[in-house]
Short mmCIF file of C-alpha atoms in Angstrom, two decimals:
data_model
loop_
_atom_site.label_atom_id
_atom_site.label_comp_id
_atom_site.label_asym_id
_atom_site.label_seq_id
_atom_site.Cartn_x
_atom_site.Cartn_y
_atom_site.Cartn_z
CA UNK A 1 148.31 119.26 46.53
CA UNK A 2 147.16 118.96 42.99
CA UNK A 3 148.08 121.89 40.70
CA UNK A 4 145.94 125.26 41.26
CA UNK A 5 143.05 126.01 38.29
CA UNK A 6 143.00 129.44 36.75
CA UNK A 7 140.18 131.46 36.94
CA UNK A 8 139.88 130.21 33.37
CA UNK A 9 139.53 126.84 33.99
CA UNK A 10 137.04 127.07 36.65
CA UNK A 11 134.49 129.36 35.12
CA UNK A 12 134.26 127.39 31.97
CA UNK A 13 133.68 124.44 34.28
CA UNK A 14 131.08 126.17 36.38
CA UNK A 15 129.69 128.04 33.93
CA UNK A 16 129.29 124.64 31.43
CA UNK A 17 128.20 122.57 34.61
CA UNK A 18 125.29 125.03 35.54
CA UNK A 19 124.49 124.76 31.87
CA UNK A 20 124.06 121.28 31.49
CA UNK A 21 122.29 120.82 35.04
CA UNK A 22 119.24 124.03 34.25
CA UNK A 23 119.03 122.85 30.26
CA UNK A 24 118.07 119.49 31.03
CA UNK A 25 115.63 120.36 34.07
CA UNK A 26 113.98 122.60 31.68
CA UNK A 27 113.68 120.68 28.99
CA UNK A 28 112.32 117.24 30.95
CA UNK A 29 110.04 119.87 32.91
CA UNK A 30 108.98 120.87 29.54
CA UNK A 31 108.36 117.24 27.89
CA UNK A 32 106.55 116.21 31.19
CA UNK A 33 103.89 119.31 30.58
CA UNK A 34 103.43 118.98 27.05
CA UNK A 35 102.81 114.97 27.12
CA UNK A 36 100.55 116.36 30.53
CA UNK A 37 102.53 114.33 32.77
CA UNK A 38 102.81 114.66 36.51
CA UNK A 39 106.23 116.05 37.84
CA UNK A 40 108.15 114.43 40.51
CA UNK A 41 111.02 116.35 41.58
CA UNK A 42 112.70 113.05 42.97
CA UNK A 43 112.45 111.64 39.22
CA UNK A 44 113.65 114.90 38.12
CA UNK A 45 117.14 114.91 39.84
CA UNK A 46 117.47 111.43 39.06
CA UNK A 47 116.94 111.85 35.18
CA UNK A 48 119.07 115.03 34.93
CA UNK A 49 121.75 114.12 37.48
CA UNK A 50 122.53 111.04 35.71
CA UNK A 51 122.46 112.87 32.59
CA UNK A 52 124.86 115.51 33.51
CA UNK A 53 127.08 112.60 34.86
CA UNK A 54 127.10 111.40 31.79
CA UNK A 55 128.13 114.68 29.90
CA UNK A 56 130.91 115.35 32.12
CA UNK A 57 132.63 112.20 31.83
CA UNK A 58 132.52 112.28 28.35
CA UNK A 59 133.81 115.81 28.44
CA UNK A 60 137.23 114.87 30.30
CA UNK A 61 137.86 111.61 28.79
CA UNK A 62 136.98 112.99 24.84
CA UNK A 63 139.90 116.12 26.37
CA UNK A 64 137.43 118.85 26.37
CA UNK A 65 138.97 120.21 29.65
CA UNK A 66 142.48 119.85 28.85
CA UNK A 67 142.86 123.86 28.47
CA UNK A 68 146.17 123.23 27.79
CA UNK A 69 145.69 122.19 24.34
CA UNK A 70 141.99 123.04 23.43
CA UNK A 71 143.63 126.91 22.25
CA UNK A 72 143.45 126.45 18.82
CA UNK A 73 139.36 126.53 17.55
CA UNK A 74 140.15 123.41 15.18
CA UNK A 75 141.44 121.17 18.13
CA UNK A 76 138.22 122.31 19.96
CA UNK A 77 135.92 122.30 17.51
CA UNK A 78 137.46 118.47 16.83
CA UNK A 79 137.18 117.55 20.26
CA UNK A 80 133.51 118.95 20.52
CA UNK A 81 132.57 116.41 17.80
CA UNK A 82 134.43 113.72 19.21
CA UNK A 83 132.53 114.28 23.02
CA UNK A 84 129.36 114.55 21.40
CA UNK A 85 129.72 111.52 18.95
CA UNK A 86 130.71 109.65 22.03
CA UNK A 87 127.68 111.20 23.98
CA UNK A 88 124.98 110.63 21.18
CA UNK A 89 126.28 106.62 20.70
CA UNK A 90 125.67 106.71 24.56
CA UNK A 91 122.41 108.17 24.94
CA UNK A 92 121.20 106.00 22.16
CA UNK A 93 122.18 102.82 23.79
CA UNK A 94 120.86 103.46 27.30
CA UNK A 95 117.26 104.55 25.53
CA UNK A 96 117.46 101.00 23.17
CA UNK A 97 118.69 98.52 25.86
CA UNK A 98 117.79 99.99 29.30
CA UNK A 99 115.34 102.10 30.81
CA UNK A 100 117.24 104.48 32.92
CA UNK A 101 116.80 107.47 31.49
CA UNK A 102 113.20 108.61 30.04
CA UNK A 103 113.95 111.59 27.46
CA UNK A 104 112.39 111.05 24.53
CA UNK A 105 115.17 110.66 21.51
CA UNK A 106 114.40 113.58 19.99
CA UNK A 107 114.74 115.99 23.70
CA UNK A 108 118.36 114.85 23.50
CA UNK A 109 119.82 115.19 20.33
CA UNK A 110 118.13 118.61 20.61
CA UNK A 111 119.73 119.06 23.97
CA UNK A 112 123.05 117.79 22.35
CA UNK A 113 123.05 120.08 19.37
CA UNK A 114 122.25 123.06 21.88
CA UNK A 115 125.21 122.07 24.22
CA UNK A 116 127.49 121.96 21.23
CA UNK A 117 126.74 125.23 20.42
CA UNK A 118 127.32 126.46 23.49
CA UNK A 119 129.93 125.31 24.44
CA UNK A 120 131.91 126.53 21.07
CA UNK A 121 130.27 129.59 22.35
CA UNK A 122 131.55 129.70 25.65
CA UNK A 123 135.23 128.71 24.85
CA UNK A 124 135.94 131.09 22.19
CA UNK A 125 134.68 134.23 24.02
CA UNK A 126 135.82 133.20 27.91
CA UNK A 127 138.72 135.29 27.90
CA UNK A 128 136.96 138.44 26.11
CA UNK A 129 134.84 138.26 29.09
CA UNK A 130 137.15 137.47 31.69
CA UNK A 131 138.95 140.90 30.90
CA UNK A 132 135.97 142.68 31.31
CA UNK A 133 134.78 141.45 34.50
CA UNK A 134 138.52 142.14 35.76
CA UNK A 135 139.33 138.21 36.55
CA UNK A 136 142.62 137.86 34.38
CA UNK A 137 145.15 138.47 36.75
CA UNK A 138 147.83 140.61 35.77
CA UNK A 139 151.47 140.08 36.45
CA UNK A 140 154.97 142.17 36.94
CA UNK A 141 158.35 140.29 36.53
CA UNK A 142 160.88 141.60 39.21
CA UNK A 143 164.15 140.37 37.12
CA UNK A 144 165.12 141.15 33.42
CA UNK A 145 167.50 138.08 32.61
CA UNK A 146 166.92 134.94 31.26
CA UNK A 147 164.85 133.64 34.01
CA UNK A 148 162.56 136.58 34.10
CA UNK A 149 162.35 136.19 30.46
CA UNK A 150 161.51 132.25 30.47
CA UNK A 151 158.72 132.94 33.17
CA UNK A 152 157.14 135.60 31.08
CA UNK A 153 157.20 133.80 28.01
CA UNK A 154 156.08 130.48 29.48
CA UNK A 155 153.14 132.50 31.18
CA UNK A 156 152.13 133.97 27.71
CA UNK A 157 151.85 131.15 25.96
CA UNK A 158 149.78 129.20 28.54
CA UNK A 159 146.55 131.68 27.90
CA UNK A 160 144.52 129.08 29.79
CA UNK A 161 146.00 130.27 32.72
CA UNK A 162 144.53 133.48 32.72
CA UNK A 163 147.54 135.86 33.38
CA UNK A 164 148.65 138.81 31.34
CA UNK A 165 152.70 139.82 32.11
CA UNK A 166 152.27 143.34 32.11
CA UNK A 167 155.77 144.70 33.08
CA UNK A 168 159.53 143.77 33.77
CA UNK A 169 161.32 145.21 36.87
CA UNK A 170 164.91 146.06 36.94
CA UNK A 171 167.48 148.41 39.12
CA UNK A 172 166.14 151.23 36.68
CA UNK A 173 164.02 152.19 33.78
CA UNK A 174 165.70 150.31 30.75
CA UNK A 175 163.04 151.09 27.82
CA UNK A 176 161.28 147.96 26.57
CA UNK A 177 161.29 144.09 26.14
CA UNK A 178 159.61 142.14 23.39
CA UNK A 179 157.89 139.06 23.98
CA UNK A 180 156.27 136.49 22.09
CA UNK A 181 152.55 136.71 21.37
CA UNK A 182 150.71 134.02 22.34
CA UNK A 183 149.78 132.00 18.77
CA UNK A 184 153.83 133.15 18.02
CA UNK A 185 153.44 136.16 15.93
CA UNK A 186 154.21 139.10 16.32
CA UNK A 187 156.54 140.26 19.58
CA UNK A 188 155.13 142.71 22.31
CA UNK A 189 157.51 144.96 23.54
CA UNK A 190 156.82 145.26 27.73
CA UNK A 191 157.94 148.15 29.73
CA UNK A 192 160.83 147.76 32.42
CA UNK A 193 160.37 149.70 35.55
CA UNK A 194 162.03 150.39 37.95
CA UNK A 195 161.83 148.82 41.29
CA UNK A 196 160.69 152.21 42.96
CA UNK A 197 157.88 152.95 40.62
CA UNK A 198 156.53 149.38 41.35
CA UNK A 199 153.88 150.08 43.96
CA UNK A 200 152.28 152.66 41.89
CA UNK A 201 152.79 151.01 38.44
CA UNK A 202 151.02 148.46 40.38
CA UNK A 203 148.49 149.98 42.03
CA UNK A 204 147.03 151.75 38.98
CA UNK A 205 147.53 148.82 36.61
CA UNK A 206 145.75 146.96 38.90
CA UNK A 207 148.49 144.22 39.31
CA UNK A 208 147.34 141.10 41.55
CA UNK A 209 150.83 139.45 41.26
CA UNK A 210 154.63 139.81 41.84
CA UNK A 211 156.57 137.44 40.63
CA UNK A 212 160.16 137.65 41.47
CA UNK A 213 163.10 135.69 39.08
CA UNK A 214 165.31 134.86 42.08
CA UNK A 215 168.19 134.17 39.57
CA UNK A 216 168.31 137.06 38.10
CA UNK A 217 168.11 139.35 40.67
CA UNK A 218 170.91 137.69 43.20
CA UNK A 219 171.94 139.96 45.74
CA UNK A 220 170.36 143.19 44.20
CA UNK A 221 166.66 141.83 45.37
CA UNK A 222 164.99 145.11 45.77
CA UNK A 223 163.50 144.22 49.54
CA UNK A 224 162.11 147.88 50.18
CA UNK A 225 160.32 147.91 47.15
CA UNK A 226 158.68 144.67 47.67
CA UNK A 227 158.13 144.93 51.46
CA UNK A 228 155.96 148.12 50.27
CA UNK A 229 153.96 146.31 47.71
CA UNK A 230 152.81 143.52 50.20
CA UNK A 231 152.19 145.66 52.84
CA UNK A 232 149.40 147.00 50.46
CA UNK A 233 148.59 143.96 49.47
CA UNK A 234 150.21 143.02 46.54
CA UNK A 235 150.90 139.05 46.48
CA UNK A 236 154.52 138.14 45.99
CA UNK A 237 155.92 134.91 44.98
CA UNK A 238 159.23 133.39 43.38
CA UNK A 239 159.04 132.42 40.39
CA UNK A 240 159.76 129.03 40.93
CA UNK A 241 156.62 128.86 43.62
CA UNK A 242 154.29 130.28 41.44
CA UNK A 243 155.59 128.12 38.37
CA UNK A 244 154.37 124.95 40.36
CA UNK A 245 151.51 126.21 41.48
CA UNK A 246 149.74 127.19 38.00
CA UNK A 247 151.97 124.24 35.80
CA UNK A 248 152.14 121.05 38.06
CA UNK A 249 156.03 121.18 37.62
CA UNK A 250 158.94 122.35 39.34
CA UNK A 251 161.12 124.27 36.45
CA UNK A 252 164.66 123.29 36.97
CA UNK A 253 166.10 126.02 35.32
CA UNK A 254 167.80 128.54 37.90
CA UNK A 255 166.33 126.25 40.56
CA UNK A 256 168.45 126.72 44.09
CA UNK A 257 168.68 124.22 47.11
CA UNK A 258 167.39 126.93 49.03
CA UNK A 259 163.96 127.18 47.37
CA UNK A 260 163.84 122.59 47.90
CA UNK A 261 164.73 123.42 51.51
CA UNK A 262 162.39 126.12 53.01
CA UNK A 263 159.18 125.72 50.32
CA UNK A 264 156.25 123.72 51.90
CA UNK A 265 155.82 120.34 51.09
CA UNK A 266 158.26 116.80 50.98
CA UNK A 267 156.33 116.19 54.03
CA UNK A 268 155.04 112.36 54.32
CA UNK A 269 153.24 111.31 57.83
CA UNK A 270 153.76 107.64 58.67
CA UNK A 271 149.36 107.58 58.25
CA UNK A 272 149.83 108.65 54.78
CA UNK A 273 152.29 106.12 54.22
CA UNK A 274 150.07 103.29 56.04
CA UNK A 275 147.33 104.46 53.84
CA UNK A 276 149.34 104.44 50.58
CA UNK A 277 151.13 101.12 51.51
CA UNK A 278 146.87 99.74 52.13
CA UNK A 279 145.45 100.79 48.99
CA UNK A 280 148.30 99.62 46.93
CA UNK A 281 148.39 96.15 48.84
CA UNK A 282 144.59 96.08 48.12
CA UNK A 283 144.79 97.63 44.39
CA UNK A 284 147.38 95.20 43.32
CA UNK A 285 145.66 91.84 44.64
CA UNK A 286 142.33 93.11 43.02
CA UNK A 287 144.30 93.74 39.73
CA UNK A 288 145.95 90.02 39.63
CA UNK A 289 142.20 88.51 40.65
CA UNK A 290 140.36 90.66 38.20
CA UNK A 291 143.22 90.44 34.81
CA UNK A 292 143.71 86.23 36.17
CA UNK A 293 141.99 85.27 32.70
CA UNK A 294 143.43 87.92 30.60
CA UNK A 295 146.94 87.30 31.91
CA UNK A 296 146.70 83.09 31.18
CA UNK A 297 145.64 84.03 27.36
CA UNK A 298 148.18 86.66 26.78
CA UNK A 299 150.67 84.24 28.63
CA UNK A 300 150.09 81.71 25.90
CA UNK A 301 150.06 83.50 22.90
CA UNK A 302 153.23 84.66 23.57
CA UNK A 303 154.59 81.14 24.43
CA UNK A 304 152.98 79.86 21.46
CA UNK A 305 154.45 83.16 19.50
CA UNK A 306 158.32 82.54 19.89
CA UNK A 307 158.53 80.15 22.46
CA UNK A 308 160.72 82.28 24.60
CA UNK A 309 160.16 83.26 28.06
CA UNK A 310 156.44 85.00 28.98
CA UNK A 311 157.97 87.44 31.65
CA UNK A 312 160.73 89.82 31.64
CA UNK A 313 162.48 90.84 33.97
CA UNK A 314 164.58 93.87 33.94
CA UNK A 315 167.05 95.68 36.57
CA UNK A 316 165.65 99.22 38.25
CA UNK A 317 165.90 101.61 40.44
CA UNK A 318 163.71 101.62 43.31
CA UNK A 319 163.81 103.68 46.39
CA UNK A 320 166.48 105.08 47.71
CA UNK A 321 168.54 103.95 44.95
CA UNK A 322 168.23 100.04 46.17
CA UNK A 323 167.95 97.60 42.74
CA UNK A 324 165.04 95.56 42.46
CA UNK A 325 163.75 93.16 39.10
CA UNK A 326 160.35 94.82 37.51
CA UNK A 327 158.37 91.68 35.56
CA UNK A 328 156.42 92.62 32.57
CA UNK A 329 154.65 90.28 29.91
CA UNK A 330 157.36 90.28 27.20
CA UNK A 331 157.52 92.85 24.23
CA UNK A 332 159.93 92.47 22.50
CA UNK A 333 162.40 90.05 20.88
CA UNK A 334 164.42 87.82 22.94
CA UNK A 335 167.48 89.14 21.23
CA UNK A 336 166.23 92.68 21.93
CA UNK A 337 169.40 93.85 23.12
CA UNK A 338 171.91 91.85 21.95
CA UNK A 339 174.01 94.08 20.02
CA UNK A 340 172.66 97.59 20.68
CA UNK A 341 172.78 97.39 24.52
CA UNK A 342 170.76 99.13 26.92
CA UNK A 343 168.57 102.03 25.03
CA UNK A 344 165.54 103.91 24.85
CA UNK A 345 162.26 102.43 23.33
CA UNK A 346 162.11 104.18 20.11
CA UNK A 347 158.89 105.35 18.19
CA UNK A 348 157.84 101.52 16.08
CA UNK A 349 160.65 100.29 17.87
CA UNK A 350 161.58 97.01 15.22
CA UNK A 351 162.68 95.21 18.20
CA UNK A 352 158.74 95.22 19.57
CA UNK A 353 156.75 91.85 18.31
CA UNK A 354 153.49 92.43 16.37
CA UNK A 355 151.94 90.75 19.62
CA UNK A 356 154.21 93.24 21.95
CA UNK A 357 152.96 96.22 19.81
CA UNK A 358 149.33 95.41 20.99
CA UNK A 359 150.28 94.81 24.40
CA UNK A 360 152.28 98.32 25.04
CA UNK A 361 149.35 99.99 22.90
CA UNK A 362 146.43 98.21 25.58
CA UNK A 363 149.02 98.62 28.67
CA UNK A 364 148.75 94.67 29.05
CA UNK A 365 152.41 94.04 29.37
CA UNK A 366 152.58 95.80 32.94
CA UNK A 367 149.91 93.50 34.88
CA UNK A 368 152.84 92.15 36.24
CA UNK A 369 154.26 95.31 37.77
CA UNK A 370 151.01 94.33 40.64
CA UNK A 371 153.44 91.85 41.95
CA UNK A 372 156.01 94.33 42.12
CA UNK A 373 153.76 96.51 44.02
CA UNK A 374 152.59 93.46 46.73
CA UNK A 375 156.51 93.24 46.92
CA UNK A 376 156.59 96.51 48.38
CA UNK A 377 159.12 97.19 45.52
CA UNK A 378 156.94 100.05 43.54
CA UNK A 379 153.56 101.67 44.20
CA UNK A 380 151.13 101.78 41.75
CA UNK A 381 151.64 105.81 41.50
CA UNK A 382 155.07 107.06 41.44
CA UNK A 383 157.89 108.18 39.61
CA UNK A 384 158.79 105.89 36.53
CA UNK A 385 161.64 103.09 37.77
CA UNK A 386 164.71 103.78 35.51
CA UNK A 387 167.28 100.87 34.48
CA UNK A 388 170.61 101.70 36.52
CA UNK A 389 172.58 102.36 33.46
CA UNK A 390 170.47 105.35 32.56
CA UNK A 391 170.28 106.50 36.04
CA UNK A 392 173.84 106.98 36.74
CA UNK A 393 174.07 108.99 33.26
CA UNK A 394 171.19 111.40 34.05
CA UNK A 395 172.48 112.20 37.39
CA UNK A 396 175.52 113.12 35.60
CA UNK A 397 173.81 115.86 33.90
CA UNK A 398 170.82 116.83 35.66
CA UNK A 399 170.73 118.53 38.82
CA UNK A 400 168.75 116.57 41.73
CA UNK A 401 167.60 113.61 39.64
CA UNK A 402 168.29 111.36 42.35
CA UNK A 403 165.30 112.99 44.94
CA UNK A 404 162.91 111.25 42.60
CA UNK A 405 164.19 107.93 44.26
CA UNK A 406 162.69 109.18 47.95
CA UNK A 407 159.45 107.37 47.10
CA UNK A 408 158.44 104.23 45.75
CA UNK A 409 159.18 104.12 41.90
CA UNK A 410 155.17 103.63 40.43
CA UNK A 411 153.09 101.73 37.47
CA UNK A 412 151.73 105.23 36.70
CA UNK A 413 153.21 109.01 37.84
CA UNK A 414 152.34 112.52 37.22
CA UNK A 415 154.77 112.76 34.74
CA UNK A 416 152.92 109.78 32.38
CA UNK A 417 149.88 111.21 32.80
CA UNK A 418 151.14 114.84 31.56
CA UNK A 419 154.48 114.28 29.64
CA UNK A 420 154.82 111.69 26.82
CA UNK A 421 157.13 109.00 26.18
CA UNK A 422 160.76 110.56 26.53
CA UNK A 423 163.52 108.90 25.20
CA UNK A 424 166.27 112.13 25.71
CA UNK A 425 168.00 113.89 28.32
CA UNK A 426 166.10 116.99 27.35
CA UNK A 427 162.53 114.86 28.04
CA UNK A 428 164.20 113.20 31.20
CA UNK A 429 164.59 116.88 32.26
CA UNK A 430 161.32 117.87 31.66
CA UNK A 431 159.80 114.45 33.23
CA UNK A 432 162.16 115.02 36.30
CA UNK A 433 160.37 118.52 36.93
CA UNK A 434 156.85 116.42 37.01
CA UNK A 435 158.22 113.79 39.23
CA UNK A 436 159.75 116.05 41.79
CA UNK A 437 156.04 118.23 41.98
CA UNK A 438 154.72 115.10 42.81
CA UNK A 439 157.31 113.90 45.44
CA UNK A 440 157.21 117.43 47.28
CA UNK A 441 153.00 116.95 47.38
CA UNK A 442 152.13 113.53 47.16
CA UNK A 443 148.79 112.97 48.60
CA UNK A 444 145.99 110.39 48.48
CA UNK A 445 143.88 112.36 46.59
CA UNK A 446 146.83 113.14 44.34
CA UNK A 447 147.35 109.43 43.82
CA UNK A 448 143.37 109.43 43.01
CA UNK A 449 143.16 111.95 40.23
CA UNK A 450 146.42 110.59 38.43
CA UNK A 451 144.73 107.23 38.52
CA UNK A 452 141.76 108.36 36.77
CA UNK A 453 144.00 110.34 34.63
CA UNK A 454 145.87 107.22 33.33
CA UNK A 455 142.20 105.36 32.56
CA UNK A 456 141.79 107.94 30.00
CA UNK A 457 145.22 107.42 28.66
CA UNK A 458 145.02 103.66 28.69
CA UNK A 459 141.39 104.30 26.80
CA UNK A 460 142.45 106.25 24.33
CA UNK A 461 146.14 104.87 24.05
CA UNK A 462 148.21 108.00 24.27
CA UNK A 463 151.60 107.88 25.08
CA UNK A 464 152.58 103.74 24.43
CA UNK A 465 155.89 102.86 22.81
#
């Protein structure tokens, strides 16, 4: 199960889709009339679906749908120009070189200047309109400590996903709490209510959600209360439930063995195993065929570089804990470690080489990990092998680190694809929360969608130490 989209999310992608798709019909309707061309509706879907193919690509891989971050109008004004640089370099080569598409030059960088607009349009007035048509949900907090409190804050400062915290319930009527704004200005105060007023505080506030801070409420969980409230049809979640479902992690914080035992999920079929074990088998020997040439020239420039060895190998945890040797092209020095020991790649680590820096930066130096994966020792998706003496620290000091070992450890995970290089406890926290979302839903089509998530990371070289 791959994270749940907002209503945000899903509108501007509709709504930007059904823009692209009628724009260009009209306009190559209109070309073919004026130039008194027949129309073929075959050639018509053929010109404008390829088209639109073309525009959405270059939407998610230029990080025009990353709502996360595309919040400020600068970063999505910036990434506007950026898609439609890429889009007009495009275009402009496939009417030069081929003859696939037959717009005239001038119908698309009309059509691309049009787009632009509208699309600034679009994302800067979404959520005025969202309000009005009544599709940001609204949400009540049962729970007034500091897991209330983190939920509420972390749900107002993710505006893409469409949720206004409208109250805080406690035992009683407690007067106000502030909370942040969402650009970090000025602080809200929010009502508390009491746990008896919240089917009618709900019902004419037009609440769609209940989210309830488990942590915080303990034994006083106010079960009448909320029995009421989904009898008429309130939705009611724990925190933690609804936290993965809207952010693709599992928050750690306050988290009980409870919620890891009876939520849905951490369920693997020996098919989807088969199937996973098949396409990595498959992936893997296609890699080494397909990178065969690369691999020989980056094998002897390094050679020729120090004359040390071309592979390392380094010590990691696999599954269930067992050690196995990951091989990479070699980064770094051969003396890497000599006198600082085991440690965390550091931001222009000195012990990288100026050939290693290009590798890490182009992903080159983990071609080798294939073998691993034809092994059977890693997948190619997966949580992030660890070196043993981190391993045993981190499970030290973070609570269930070791269920991230109940898979195959991977080339690429959830957590690479949404979490940068971490080289702290407090980022192997927040990595562990990504991991363990993907261990409790890992699914083929999961694997698929972080795949094509890590092209456009490799393309654009985010995240390499």
């Amino acid at each position: 199960m791959i994270r749940h989209l907002s209503p945000r999310s899903v509108t501007i992608v509709l709504v930007e889709t059904a823009w692209i798709l009628l724009s260009l019909a009209v306009l190559f309707a209109l070309e073919r009339t004026l130039q008194q061309s027949s129309l073929n509706l075959a050639q018509l879907a053929q010109q404008v679906g390829f088209a639109a193919v073309l525009y959405l690509a270059s939407f998610y891989y230029c990080d025009l749908y990353n709502f996360e971050h595309m919040q400020v109008r600068r970063e999505l004004i910036s990434a506007s120009i950026r898609t439609f640089s890429v889009l007009a370099i495009v275009f402009a080569a496939l009417l030069l070189f081929t003859h696939w598409l037959e717009f005239s030059s001038d119908l698309i960088l009309l059509h691309l200047a049009a787009t632009t607009g509208f699309v600034l349009g679009v994302r800067t007035h979404i959520d005025g309109v969202l309000v009005r048509l009544g599709l940001t949900s609204r949400v009540a907090i049962v729970g007034t400590g500091p897991e209330g409190r983190r939920l509420a804050q972390e749900i107002t400062r993710r505006s893409e996903l469409a949720q206004e915290v409208c109250c805080f319930v406690g035992p009683e009527e407690i007067g106000t709490i502030p909370l942040g704004s969402r650009r970090g200005g000025t602080l809200t105060p929010l009502p508390v209510i009491a746990s008896r007023e919240l089917a009618d505080f709900a019902a004419t506030r037009r609440i769609s959600r209940i989210l309830v801070a488990t942590a915080d409420v303990g034994d006083m969980l106010p079960v009448d209360d909320l029995l009421t409230c989904k009898a008429q049809g309130f939705e009611v979640l724990d925190g933690h439930t609804f936290y993965e479902r809207l952010l693709g992690r599992i928050f750690l914080a306050d988290l009980s063995p409870r919620w890891l035992i009876f939520s849905e999920g951490f369920v693997r079929s020996r098919g989807s195993r088969f199937l996973k074990r098949l396409i990595d088998l498959i992936v893997a020997g296609g890699v080494l065929v397909v990178t065969a040439p690369v691999a020989a020239l980056v094998a002897a420039a390094i050679k020729l570089g120090d004359g040390g060895p071309v592979l390392f190998r380094q010590t990691r945890v696999g599954i269930n804990g067992t050690l196995f040797s990951l091989y990479k092209f070699r980064s770094m020095r051969i003396d890497a470690e000599r006198d600082s020991g085991p440690k965390w790649a550091e931001v222009d680590d000195p012990r990288v080489t100026w050939l290693g820096r290009w590798l890490r930066s182009l992903r080159i130096d983990e071609i080798p990990q294939a073998w691993n994966v034809i092994r059977g020792e890693m997948s190619f998706v997966g949580p992030r092998p660890e070196r043993p003496e981190f391993v045993g620290m981190l499970q030290s000091v973070i609570p269930y680190y070791d269920y991230r070992h109940a898979v195959r450890p991977g080339i690429t995970g959830w957590a690479q694809v949404n979490y940068p290089y971490g080289a702290t406890v407090e980022d192997a926290r927040r990595k562990l929360e990504y991991d363990l979302y993907y261990v409790k839903n890992l699914s083929t089509l999961m694997d698929f969608f972080i795949l094509l998530r890590t092209v456009k990371i490799i393309l654009f070289g985010w995240g390499s130490r």
